[in-house]
Coordinates of C-alpha atoms and ligand atoms in Angstrom, one line a residue:
X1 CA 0.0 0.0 0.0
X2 CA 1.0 3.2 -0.8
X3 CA 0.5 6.3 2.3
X4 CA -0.5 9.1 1.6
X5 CA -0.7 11.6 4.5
X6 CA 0.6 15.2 5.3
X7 CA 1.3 13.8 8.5
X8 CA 4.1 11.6 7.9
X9 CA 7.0 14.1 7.9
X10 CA 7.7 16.7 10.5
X11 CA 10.6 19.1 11.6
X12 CA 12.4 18.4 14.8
X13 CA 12.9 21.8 14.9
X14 CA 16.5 21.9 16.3
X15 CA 17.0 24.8 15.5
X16 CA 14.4 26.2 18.1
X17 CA 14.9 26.3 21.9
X18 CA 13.4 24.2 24.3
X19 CA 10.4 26.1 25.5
X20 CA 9.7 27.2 21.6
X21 CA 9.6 23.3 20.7
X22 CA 7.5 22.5 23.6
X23 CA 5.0 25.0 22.3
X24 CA 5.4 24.3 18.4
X25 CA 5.5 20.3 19.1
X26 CA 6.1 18.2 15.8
X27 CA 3.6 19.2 13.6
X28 CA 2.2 21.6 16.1
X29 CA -0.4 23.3 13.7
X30 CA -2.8 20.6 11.8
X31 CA -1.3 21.2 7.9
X32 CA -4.4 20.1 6.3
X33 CA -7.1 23.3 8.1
X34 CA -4.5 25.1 9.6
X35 CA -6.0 24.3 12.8
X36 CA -3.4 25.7 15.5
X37 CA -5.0 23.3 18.5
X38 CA -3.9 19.7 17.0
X39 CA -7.4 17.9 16.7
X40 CA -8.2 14.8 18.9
X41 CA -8.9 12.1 16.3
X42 CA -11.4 10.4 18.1
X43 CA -11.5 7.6 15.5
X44 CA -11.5 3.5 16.1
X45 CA -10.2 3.2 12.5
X46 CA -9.4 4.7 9.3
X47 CA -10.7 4.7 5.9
X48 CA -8.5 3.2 3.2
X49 CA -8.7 4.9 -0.6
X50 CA -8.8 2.0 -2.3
X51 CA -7.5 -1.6 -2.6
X52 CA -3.7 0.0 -2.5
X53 CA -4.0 3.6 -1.2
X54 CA -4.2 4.6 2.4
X55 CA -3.0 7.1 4.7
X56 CA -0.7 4.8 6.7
X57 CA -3.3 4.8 9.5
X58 CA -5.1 1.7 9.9
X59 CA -6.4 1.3 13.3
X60 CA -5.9 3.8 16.5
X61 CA -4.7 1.1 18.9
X62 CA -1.3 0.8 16.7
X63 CA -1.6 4.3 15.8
X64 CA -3.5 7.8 16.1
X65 CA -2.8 10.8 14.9
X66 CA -2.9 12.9 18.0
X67 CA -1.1 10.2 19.9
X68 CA 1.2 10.2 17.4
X69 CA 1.9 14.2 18.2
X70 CA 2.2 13.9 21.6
X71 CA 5.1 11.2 21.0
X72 CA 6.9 12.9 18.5
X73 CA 6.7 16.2 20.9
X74 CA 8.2 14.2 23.7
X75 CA 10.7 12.5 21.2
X76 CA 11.7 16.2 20.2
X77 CA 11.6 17.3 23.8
X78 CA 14.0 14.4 25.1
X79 CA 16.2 14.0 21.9
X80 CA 15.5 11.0 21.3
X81 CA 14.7 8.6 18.1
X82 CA 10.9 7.7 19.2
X83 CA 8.5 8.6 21.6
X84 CA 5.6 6.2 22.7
X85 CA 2.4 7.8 25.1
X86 CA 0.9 4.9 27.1
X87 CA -2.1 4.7 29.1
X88 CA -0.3 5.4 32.3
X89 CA 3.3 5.1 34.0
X90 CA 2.8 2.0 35.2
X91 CA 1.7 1.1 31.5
X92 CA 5.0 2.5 30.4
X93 CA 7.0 0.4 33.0
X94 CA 5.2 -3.0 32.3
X95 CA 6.0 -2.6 28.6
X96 CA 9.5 -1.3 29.9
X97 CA 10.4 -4.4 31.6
X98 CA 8.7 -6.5 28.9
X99 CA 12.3 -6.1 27.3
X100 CA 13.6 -8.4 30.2
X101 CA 13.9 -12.4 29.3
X102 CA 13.5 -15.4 32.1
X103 CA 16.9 -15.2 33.9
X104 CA 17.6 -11.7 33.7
X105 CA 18.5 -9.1 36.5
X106 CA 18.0 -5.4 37.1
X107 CA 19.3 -2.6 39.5
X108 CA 17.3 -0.1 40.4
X109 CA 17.2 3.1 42.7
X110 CA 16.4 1.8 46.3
X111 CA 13.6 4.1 46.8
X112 CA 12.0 4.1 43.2
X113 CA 8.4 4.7 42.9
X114 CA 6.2 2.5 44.9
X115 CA 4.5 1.1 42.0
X116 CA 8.1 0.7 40.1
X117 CA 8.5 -1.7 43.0
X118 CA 5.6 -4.0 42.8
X119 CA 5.6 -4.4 38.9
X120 CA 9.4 -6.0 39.3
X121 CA 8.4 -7.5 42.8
X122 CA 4.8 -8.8 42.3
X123 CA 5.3 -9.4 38.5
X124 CA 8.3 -9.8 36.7
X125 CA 10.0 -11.5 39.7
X126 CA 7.4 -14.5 39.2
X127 CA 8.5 -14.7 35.6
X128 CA 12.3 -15.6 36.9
X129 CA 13.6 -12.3 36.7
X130 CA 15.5 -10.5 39.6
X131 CA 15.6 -7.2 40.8
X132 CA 18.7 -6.0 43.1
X133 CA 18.0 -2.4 45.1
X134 CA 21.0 0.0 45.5
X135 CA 21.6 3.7 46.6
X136 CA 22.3 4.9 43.3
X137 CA 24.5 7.6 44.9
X138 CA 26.9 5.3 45.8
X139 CA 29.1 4.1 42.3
X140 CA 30.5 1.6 44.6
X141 CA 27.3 0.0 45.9
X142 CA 26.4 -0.1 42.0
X143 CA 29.6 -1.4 40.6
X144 CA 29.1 -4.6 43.3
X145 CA 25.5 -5.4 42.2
X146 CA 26.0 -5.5 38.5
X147 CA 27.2 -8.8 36.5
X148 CA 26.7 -10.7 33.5
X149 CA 23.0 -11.2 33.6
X150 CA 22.3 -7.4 34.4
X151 CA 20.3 -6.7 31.6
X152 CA 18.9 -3.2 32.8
X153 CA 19.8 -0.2 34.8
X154 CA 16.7 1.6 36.3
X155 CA 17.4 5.2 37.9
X156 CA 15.6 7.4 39.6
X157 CA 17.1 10.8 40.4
X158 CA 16.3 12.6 42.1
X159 CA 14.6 9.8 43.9
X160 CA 10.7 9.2 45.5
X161 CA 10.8 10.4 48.3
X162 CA 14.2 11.0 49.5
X163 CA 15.4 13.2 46.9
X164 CA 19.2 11.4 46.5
X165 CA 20.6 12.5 43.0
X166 CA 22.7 9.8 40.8
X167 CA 25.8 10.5 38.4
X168 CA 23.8 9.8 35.1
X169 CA 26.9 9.8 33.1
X170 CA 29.3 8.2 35.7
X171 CA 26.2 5.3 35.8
X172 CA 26.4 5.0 32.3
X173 CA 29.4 4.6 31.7
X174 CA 29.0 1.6 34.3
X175 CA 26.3 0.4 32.2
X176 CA 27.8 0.5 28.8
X177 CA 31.1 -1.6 30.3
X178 CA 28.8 -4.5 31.1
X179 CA 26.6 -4.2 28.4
X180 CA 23.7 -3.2 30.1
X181 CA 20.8 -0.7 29.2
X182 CA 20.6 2.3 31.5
X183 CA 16.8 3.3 31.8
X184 CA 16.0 6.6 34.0
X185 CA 12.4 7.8 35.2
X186 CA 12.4 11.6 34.5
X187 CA 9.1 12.1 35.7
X188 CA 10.4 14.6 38.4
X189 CA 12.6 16.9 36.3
X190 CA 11.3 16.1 32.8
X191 CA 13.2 17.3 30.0
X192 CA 13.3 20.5 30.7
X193 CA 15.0 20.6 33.6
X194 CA 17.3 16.9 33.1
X195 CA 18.1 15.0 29.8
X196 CA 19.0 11.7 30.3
X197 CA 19.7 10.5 26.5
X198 CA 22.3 13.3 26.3
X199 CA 23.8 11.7 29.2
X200 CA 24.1 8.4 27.8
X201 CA 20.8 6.9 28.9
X202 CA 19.2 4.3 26.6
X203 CA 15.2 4.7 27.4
X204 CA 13.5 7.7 29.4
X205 CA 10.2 6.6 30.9
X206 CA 7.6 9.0 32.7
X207 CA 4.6 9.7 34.2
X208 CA 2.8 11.7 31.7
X209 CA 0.4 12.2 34.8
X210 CA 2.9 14.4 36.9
X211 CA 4.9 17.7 35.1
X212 CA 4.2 17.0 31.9
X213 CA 0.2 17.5 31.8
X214 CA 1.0 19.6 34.9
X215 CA -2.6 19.7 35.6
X216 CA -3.9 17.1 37.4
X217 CA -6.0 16.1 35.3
X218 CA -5.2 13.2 33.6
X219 CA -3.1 9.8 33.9
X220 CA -0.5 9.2 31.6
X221 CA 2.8 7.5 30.4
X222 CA 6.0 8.4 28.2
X223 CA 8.7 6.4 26.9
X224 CA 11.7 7.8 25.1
X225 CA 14.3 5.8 23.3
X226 CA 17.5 6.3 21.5
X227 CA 17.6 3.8 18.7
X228 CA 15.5 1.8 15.9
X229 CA 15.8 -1.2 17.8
X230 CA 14.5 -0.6 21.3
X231 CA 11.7 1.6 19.5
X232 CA 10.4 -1.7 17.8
X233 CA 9.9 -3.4 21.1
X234 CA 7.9 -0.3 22.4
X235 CA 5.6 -0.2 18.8
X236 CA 5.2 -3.8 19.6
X237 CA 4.0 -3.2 23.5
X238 CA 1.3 -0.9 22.4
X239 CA 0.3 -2.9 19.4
X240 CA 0.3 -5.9 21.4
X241 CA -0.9 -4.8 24.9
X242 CA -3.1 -2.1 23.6
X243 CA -2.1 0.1 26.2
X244 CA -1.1 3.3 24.3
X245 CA -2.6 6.4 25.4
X246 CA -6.1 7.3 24.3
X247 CA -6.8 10.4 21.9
X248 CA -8.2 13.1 24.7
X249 CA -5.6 12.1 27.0
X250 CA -3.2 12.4 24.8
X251 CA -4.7 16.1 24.0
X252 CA -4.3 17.0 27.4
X253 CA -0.6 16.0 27.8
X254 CA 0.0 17.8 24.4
X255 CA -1.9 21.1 26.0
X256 CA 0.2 20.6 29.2
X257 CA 3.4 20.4 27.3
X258 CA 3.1 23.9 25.8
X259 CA 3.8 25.3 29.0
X260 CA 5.9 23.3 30.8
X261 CA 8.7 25.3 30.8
X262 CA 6.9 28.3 32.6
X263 CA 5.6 26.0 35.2
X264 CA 8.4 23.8 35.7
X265 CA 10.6 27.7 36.7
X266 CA 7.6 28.1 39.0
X267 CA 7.9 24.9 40.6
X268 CA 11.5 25.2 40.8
X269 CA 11.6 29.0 42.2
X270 CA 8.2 28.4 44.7
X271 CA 9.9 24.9 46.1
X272 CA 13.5 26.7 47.2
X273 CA 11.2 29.0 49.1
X274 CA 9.5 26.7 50.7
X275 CA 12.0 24.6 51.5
X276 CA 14.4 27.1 52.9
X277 CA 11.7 28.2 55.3
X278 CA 10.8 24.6 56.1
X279 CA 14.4 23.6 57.3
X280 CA 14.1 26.7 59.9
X281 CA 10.9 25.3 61.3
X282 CA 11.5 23.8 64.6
X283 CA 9.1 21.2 64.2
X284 CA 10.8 19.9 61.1
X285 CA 13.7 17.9 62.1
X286 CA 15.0 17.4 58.4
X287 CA 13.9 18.7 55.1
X288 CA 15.4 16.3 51.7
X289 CA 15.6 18.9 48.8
X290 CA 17.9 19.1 45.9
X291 CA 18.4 22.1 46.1
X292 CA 20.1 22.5 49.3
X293 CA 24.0 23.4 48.8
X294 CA 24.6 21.2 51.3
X295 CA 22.8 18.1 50.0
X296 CA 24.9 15.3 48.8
X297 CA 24.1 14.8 45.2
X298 CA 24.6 19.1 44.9
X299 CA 27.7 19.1 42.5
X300 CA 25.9 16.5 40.5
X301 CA 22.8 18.4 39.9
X302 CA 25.2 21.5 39.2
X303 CA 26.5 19.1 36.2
X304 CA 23.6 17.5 34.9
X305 CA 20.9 19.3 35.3
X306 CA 19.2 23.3 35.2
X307 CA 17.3 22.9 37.9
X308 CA 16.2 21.6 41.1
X309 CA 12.3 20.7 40.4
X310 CA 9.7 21.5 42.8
X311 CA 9.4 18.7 45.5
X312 CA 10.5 18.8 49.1
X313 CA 10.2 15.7 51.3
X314 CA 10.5 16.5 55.3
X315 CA 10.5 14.3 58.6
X316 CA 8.7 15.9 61.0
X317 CA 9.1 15.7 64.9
X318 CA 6.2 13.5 65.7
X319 CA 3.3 11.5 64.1
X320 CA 1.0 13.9 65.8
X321 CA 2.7 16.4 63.9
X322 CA 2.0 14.9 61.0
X323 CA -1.4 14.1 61.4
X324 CA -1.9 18.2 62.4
X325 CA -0.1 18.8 59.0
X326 CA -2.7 16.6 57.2
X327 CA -5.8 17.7 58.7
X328 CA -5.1 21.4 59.0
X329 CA -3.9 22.5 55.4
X330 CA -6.8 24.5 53.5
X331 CA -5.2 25.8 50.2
X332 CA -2.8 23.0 49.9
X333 CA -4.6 20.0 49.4
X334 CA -3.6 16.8 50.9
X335 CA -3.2 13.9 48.1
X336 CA -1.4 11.6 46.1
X337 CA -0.1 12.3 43.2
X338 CA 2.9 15.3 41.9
X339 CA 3.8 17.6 39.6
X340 CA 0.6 19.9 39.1
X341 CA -0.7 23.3 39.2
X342 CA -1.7 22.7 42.5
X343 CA 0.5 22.0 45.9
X344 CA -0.2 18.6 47.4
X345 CA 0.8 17.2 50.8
X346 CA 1.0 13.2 50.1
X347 CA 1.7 10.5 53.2
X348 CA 4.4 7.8 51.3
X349 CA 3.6 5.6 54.4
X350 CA -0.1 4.7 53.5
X351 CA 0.3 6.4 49.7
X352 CA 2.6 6.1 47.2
X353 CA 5.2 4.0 48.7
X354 CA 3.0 1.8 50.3
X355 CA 3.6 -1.4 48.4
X356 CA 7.0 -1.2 49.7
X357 CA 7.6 -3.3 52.4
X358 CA 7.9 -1.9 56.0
X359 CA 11.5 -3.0 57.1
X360 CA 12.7 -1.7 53.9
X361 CA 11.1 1.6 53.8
X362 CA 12.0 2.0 58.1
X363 CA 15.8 1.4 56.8
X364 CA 15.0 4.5 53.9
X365 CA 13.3 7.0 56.2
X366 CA 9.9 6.1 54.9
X367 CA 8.2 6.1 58.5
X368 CA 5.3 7.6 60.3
X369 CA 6.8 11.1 60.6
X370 CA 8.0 11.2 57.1
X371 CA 5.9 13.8 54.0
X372 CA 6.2 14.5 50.5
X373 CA 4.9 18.1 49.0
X374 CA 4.8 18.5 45.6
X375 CA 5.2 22.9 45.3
X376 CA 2.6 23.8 43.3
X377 CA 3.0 27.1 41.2
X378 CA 0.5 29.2 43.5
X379 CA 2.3 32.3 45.1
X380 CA 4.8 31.0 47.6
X381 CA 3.6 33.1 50.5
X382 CA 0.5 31.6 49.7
X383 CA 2.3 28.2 50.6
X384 CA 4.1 29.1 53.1
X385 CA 1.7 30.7 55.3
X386 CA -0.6 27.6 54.8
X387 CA 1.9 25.6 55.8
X388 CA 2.8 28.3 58.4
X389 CA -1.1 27.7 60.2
X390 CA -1.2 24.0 59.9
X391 CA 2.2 23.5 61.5
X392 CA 1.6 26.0 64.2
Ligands
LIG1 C1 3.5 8.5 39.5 C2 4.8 7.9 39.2 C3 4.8 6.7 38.4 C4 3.6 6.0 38.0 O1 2.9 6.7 37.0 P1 1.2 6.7 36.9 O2 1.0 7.7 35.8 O3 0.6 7.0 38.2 O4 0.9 5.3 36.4 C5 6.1 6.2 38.1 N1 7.2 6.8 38.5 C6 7.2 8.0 39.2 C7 8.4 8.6 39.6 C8 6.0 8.5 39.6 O5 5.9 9.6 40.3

């Protein structure tokens, strides 16, 4: 068959910055109207011409058009060879480690994403493959978990919840020696802020749910690779587990992307505020933020990334405290979930990292006294004095 389609080729615009690529996406524009919102194609399937003629769409689970935008945007965005929207980042992750074979063994960030967790322990470990758990910010402790069957390296950084940064391009390194891939979960600095590919990473994965719909309003997953071949095994994941992301949703991200740049500055500026006032509270006993000059993994983040992001994790001095925290906040709204308009208090214990068992998140600092705050792009006195009340 023959395709026949204006949207087949688009520009990768290098030649434009980053914010003026996350506004203009790949197409950006519809060429055939001039329609500058890209339409959602809400369309099962697609007309063919004739017995030999189509448009090289056949049927919207393999591919849709707006889909289709929203993957090129982030392929642009990342710099890498494909992009792939699923129906969520756990979508993303379970076609992720559909790329591991009976026998083989992953390292990952010891506090990854709760979820992260239970697709390798509930899952994949049944399927005979094994997962090994290090403090990425250690080389060392990385270098002594890695051997011949290590098949992927999975980094978060900075990490969920405890905000410890990792070397991307010292880990690497250590991954391309023993031939292994090296996958990292931007979700918390996204591209603008942190590019993995250009610092050797094979596969970017994210939740499209957290910075880049920015929102709240919609769940979502990215993947990003660098190279035909590992794109082949994502176009395969979506054609075969029909989890790519649906037409609206994908809409949303697309709408989201065009100002995530603005936001993500907010985020960045709003959460150094509140976590310098934060760590003089003197019922917070410790506050884990990047952006501290004092925090381990500072001359790393100097070197590989622009910014900081916008989340502060703290450990309060009691449980009491925490539950005062919870209960009291009235702008700031207490739930699960990161990365949007809005500032959220979250509880890892019973939320996001609660699929993590309880000797292991005691031994990371996961414990009663322990919260996450996404900064939300309000005005920070807004947030602080919130935070000011409820603490009080
Ligand atoms: C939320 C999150 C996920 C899971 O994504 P969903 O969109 O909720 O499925 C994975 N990794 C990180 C770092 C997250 O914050």
């Amino acid at each position: 068959m023959t395709d026949q389609c204006f949207y087949h080729s688009y520009d990768r615009k290098e030649h434009l910055h980053f914010e003026s690529k996350a506004v203009h996406g790949a197409l950006g524009y519809e060429p055939i109207t001039g329609a500058v919102s890209f339409p959602i194609f809400q369309t099962a399937t697609f007309r063919h011409e004739s017995f030999d003629v189509s448009t090289g769409y056949y049927y919207s689970r393999l591919e849709n058009p707006t889909r289709q935008e929203l993957e090129r945007t982030m392929a642009i965005l990342e710099g890498g060879t494909e992009g792939f929207a699923f129906s969520s980042g756990q979508a993303a992750n379970m076609s992720l480690f559909g790329l591991l074979n009976k026998g083989d063994h992953v390292v990952l960030s010891d506090d990854i994403y709760g979820g992260t967790y239970r697709i390798c322990q509930d899952i994949f470990s049944r399927l005979g493959c094994e997962f090994t758990y290090v403090d990425m910010a250690e080389l060392e402790h990385l270098k002594a978990a890695v051997g011949p069957k290590t098949r992927m390296i999975f980094v978060e950084t900075p990490t969920n919840p405890m905000m410890k940064v990792a070397d991307l391009s010292a880990i690497s390194a250590i991954a391309k020696e023993n031939g292994s891939l090296l996958v990292v979960d931007n979700t918390f600095l996204t591209p603008y802020f942190q590019r993995p590919l250009a610092l050797g990473a094979d596969i970017v994965v994210h939740s499209g749910t957290k910075y880049l719909s920015g929102h709240n309003d919609v769940i979502a997953g990215i993947v990003v690779v660098a190279g035909q071949e590992l794109a082949e095994h994502f176009t395969m994941q979506i054609k075969s587990r029909g989890n790519g992301l649906a037409p609206f949703d994908s809409w949303l991200v697309l709408r989201g992307l065009k100002t995530l740049a603005l936001r993500m500055e907010k985020h960045n500026e709003n959460a150094a505020w509140v976590a310098a006032w934060l760590r003089g509270h003197p019922k917070v006993k410790r506050v884990y933020y990047a952006g501290f000059e004092d925090h381990r993994g500072y001359g790393v983040s100097l070197r590989q990334t622009t910014g900081f992001g916008g989340m502060v994790s703290l450990e309060l001095d009691s449980a009491e405290t925490v539950k005062q925290l919870l209960s009291r906040v009235k702008m700031i709204l207490f739930a699960e979930s990161l990365g949007g308009t809005e500032t959220l208090v979250t509880y890892p214990l019973t939320q996001t990292h609660e699929s993590i068992p309880a000797d292991i998140r005691e031994k990371l600092g996961i414990h009663e006294r322990f919260v996450r705050i996404s900064v939300g792009i309000e005005n920070s006195e807004d947030i602080i004095r919130d935070l000011e009340q409820a603490l009080a």
